[in-house]
Coordinates of C-alpha atoms in Angstrom, one line a residue:
X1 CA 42.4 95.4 -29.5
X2 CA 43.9 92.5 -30.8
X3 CA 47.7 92.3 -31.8
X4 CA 49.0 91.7 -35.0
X5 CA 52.2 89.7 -36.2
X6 CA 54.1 89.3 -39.3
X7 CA 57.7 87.8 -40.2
X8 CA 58.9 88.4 -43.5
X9 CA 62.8 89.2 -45.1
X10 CA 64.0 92.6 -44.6
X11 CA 64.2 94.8 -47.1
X12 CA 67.2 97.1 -47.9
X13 CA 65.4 100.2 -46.8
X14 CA 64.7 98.7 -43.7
X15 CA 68.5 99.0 -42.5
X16 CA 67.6 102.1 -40.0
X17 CA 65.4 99.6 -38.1
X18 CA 67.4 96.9 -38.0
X19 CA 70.2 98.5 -36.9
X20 CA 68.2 100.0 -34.0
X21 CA 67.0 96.4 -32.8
X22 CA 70.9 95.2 -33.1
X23 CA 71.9 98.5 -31.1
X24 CA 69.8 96.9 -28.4
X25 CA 72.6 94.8 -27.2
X26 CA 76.1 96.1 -29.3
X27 CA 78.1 93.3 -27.7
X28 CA 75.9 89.9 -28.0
X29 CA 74.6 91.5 -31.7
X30 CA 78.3 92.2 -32.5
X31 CA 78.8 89.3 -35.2
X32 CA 75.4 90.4 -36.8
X33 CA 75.6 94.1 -36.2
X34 CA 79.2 93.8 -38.2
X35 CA 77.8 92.3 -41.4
X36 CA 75.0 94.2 -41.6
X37 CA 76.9 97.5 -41.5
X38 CA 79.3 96.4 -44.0
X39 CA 77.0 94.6 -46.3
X40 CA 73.5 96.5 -45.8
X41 CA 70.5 93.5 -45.8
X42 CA 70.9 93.0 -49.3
X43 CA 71.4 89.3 -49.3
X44 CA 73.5 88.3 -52.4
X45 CA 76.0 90.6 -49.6
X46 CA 74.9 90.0 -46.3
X47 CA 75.6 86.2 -47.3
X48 CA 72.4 85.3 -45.9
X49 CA 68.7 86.5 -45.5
X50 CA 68.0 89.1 -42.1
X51 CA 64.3 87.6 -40.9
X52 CA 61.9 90.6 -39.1
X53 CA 59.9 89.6 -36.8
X54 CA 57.0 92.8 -36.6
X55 CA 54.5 93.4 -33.8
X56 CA 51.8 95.5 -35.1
X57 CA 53.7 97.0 -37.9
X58 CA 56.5 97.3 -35.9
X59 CA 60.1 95.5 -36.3
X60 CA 60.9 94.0 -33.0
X61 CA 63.1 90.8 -33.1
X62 CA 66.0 89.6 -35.8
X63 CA 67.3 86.6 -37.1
X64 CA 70.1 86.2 -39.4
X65 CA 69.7 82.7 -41.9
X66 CA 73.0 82.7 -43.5
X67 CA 75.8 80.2 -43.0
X68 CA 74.9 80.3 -39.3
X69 CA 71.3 80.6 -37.8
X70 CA 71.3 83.8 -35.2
X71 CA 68.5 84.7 -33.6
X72 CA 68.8 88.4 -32.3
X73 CA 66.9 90.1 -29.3
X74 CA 64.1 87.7 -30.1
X75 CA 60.8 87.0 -28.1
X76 CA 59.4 84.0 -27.2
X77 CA 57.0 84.5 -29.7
X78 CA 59.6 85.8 -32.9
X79 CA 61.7 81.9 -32.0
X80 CA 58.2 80.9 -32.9
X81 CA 58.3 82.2 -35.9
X82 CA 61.8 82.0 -36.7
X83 CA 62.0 78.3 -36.0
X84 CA 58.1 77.5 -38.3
X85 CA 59.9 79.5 -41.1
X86 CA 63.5 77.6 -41.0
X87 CA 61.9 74.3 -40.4
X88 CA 60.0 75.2 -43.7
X89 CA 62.9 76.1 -45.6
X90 CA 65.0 73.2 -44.6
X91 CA 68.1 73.6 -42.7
X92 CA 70.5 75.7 -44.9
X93 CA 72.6 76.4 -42.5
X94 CA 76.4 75.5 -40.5
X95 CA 75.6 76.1 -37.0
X96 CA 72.8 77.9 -35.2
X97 CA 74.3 80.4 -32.6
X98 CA 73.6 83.2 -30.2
X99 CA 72.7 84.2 -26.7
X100 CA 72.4 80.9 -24.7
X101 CA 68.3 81.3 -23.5
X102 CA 67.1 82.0 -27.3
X103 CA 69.6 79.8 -29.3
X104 CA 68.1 77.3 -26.8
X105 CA 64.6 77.8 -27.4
X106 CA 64.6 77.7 -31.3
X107 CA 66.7 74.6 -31.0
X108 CA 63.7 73.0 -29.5
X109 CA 61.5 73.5 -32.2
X110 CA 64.0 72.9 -34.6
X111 CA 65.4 69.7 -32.9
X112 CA 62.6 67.4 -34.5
X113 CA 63.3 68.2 -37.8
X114 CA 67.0 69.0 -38.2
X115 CA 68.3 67.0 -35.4
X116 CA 70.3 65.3 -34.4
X117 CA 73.4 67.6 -34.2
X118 CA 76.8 66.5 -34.3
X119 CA 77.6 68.4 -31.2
X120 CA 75.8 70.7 -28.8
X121 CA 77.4 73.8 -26.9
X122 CA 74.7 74.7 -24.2
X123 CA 77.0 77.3 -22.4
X124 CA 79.3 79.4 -23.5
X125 CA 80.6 82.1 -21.2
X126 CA 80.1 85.3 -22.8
X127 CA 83.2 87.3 -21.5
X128 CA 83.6 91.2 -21.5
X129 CA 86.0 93.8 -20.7
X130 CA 86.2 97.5 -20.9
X131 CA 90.3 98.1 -19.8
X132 CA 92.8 95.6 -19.6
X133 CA 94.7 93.8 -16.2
X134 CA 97.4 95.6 -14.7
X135 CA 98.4 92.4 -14.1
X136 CA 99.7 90.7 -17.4
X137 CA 101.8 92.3 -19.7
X138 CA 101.4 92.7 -23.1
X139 CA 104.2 90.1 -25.2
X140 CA 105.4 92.6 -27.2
X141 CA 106.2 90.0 -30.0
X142 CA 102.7 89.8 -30.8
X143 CA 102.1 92.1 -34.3
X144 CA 99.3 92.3 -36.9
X145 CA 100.0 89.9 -39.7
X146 CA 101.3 91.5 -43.0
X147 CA 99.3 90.9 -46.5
X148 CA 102.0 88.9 -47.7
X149 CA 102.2 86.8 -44.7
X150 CA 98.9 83.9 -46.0
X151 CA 100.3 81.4 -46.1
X152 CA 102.4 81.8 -42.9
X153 CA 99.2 81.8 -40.7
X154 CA 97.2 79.6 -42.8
X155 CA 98.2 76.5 -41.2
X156 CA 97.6 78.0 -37.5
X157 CA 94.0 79.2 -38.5
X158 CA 93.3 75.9 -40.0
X159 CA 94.6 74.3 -36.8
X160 CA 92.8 76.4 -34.9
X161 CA 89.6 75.7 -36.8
X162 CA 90.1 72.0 -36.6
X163 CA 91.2 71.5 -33.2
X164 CA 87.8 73.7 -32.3
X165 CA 85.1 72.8 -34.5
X166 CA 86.0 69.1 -35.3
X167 CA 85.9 69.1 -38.5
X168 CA 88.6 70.7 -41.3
X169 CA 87.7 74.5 -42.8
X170 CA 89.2 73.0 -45.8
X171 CA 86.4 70.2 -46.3
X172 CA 83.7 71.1 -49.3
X173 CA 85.5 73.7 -51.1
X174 CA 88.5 73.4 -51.0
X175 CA 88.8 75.8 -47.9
X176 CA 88.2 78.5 -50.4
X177 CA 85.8 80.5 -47.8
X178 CA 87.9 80.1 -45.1
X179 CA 90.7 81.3 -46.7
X180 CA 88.6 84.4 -47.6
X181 CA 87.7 85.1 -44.3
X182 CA 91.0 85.0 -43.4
X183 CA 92.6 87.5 -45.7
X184 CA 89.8 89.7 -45.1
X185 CA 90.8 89.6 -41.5
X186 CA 94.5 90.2 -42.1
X187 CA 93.7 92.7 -44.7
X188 CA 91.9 95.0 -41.8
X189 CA 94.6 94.7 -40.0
X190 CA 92.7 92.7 -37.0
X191 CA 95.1 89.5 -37.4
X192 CA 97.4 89.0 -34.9
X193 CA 100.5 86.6 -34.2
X194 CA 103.6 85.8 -32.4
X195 CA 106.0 84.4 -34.8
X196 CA 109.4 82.6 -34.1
X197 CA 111.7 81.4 -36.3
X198 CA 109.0 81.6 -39.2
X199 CA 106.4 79.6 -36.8
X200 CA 103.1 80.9 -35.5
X201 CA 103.4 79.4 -31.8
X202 CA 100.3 82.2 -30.8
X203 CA 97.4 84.0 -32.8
X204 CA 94.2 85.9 -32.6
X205 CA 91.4 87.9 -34.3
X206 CA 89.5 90.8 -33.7
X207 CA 86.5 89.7 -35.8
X208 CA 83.2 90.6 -35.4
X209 CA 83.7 94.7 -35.5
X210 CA 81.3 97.6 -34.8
X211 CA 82.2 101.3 -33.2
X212 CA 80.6 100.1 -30.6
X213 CA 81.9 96.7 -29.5
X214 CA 84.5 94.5 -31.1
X215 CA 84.9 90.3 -30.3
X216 CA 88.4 88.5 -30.0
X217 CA 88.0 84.8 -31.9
X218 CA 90.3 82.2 -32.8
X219 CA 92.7 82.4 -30.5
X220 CA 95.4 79.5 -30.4
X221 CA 98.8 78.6 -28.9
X222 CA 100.9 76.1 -30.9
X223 CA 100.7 73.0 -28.6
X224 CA 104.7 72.3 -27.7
X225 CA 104.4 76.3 -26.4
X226 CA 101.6 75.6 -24.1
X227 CA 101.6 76.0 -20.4
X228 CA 104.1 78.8 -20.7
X229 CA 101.5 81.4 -20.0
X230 CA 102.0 82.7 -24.0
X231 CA 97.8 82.8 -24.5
X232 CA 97.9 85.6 -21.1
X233 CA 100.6 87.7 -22.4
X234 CA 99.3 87.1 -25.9
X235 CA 95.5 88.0 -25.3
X236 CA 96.4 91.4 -23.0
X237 CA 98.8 92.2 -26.6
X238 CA 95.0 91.5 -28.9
X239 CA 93.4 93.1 -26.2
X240 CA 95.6 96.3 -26.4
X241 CA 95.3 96.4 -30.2
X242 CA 91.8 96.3 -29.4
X243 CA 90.6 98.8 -27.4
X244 CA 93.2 101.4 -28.7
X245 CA 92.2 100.8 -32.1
X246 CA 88.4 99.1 -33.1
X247 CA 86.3 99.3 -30.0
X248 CA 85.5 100.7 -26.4
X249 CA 84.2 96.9 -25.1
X250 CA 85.9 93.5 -26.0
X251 CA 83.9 90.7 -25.9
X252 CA 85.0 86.9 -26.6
X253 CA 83.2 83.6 -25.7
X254 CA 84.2 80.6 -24.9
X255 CA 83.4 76.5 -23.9
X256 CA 82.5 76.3 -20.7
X257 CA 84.9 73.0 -20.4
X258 CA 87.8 74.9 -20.9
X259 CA 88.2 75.4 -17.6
X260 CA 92.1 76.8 -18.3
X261 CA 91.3 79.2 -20.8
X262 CA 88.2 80.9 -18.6
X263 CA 90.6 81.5 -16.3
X264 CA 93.8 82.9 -18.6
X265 CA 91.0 85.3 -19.9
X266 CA 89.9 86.9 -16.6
X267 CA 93.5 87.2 -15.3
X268 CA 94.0 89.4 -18.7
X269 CA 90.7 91.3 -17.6
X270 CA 87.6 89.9 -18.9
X271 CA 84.2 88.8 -16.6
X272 CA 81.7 87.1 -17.6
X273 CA 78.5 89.0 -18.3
X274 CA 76.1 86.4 -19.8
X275 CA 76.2 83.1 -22.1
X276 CA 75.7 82.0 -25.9
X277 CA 75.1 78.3 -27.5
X278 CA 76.3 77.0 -30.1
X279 CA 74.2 73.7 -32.2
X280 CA 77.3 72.1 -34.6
X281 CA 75.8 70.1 -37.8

């Protein structure tokens, strides 16, 4: 009996079923699983289309094509068909991103067409943790940053950002998005900071959200504050508000080169479970 395959866009009504593949893995399908509960797969909100990849009628692999390209618990066979229908379409997107082994293997299709990127990020430690370290303590100057507090942690963000990516959040328009993203953030209440003498010296999100599992981003130490152990006592702080308030796992990821911050992040708790990869245009 022979198989039969289809890709198309999911439909709004499809949400059950793509939820269910996303459940599949609640911490590496965080980032997706987040947007897709808030915003449904209606794509003027979902900021992006959700690509099904169906195995004799039934919906088996994801891939989000929004600002970023994330392929979700996909087969060999779905990055096939994920990477014939973005070649098609023409690259749309920021960054492709996602577990390290899949990410990988639609980058190779895609590489001919869309390459070359500006940077390539084979292996990104994927880093979990269910409790926090008895060993660091929380800096109890670290608090969630107020509403009225924009344009105080602005400039960190956009630091951050910068120092991170390579390239300015403020570039194109205006930094309008960014700026979005970042109220959003402080809005829910999952911005965090240590603030001296009206100076953010260390910050943090909790962005990508579910009931599930919840992933730290962004984190950042004002350079003349560095090497005085502020991103330890910082991160247990995030990683307090974290567990006690959004999410049973805490997940974060982060360059492989950074040999420093690997090694701050297990000292506050965190292993490393698995690996993404992130393609920078």
């Amino acid at each position: 009996m022979l198989t039969t395959t289809a890709i198309k866009v999911l439909e709004p009504g499809e949400l059950d079923d793509a939820l269910a593949v996303l459940d599949r893995d609640p911490v590496a399908n965080a980032f997706v699983a987040a947007r897709v509960q808030i915003a449904g797969l209606d794509p003027w909100r979902l900021g992006g289309e959700m690509w099904g990849w169906y195995v004799d009628g039934r919906l088996e692999s994801l891939c989000y094509a929004g600002a970023n390209l994330v392929p979700v618990c996909a087969t060999s066979e779905a990055i096939r068909g994920f990477a014939e229908r973005a070649r098609r379409q023409g690259r749309r997107c920021s960054s492709i991103v996602g577990p390290a082994e899949s990410t990988g293997a639609l980058w190779s299709l895609l590489e001919p067409y869309w390459g070359p990127a500006r940077e390539i990020r084979a292996h990104q430690p994927l880093m979990v943790t269910t409790a926090p370290s008895a060993e660091i303590a929380p800096d109890p100057y670290v608090r969630r940053i107020r509403k009225n507090e924009m344009d105080l942690i602005m400039p960190a963000c956009v630091a951050m950002f910068t120092e991170e990516v390579g390239i300015s959040p403020m570039a194109g328009d205006g930094g309008l998005l960014y700026q979005a993203r970042v109220a959003e953030l402080v809005g829910a209440g999952r911005s965090f900071a240590r603030i001296e003498n009206g100076k953010v010296i260390f910050k943090a999100e909790i962005g990508a959200a579910t009931q599930r599992a919840c992933q730290i981003q962004g984190v950042w130490v004002d350079p003349a504050y560095r090497g005085k152990g502020l991103s330890e006592t910082g991160m247990a702080a995030v990683l307090r508000y974290a567990l006690s308030d959004v999410a049973p796992v805490v997940s974060l990821y982060v360059n492989d080169f950074n040999t420093a911050a690997r090694a701050s992040y297990r000292r506050v708790g965190f292993e490393e479970v698995g690996a993404f990869m992130s393609v920078l245009f």
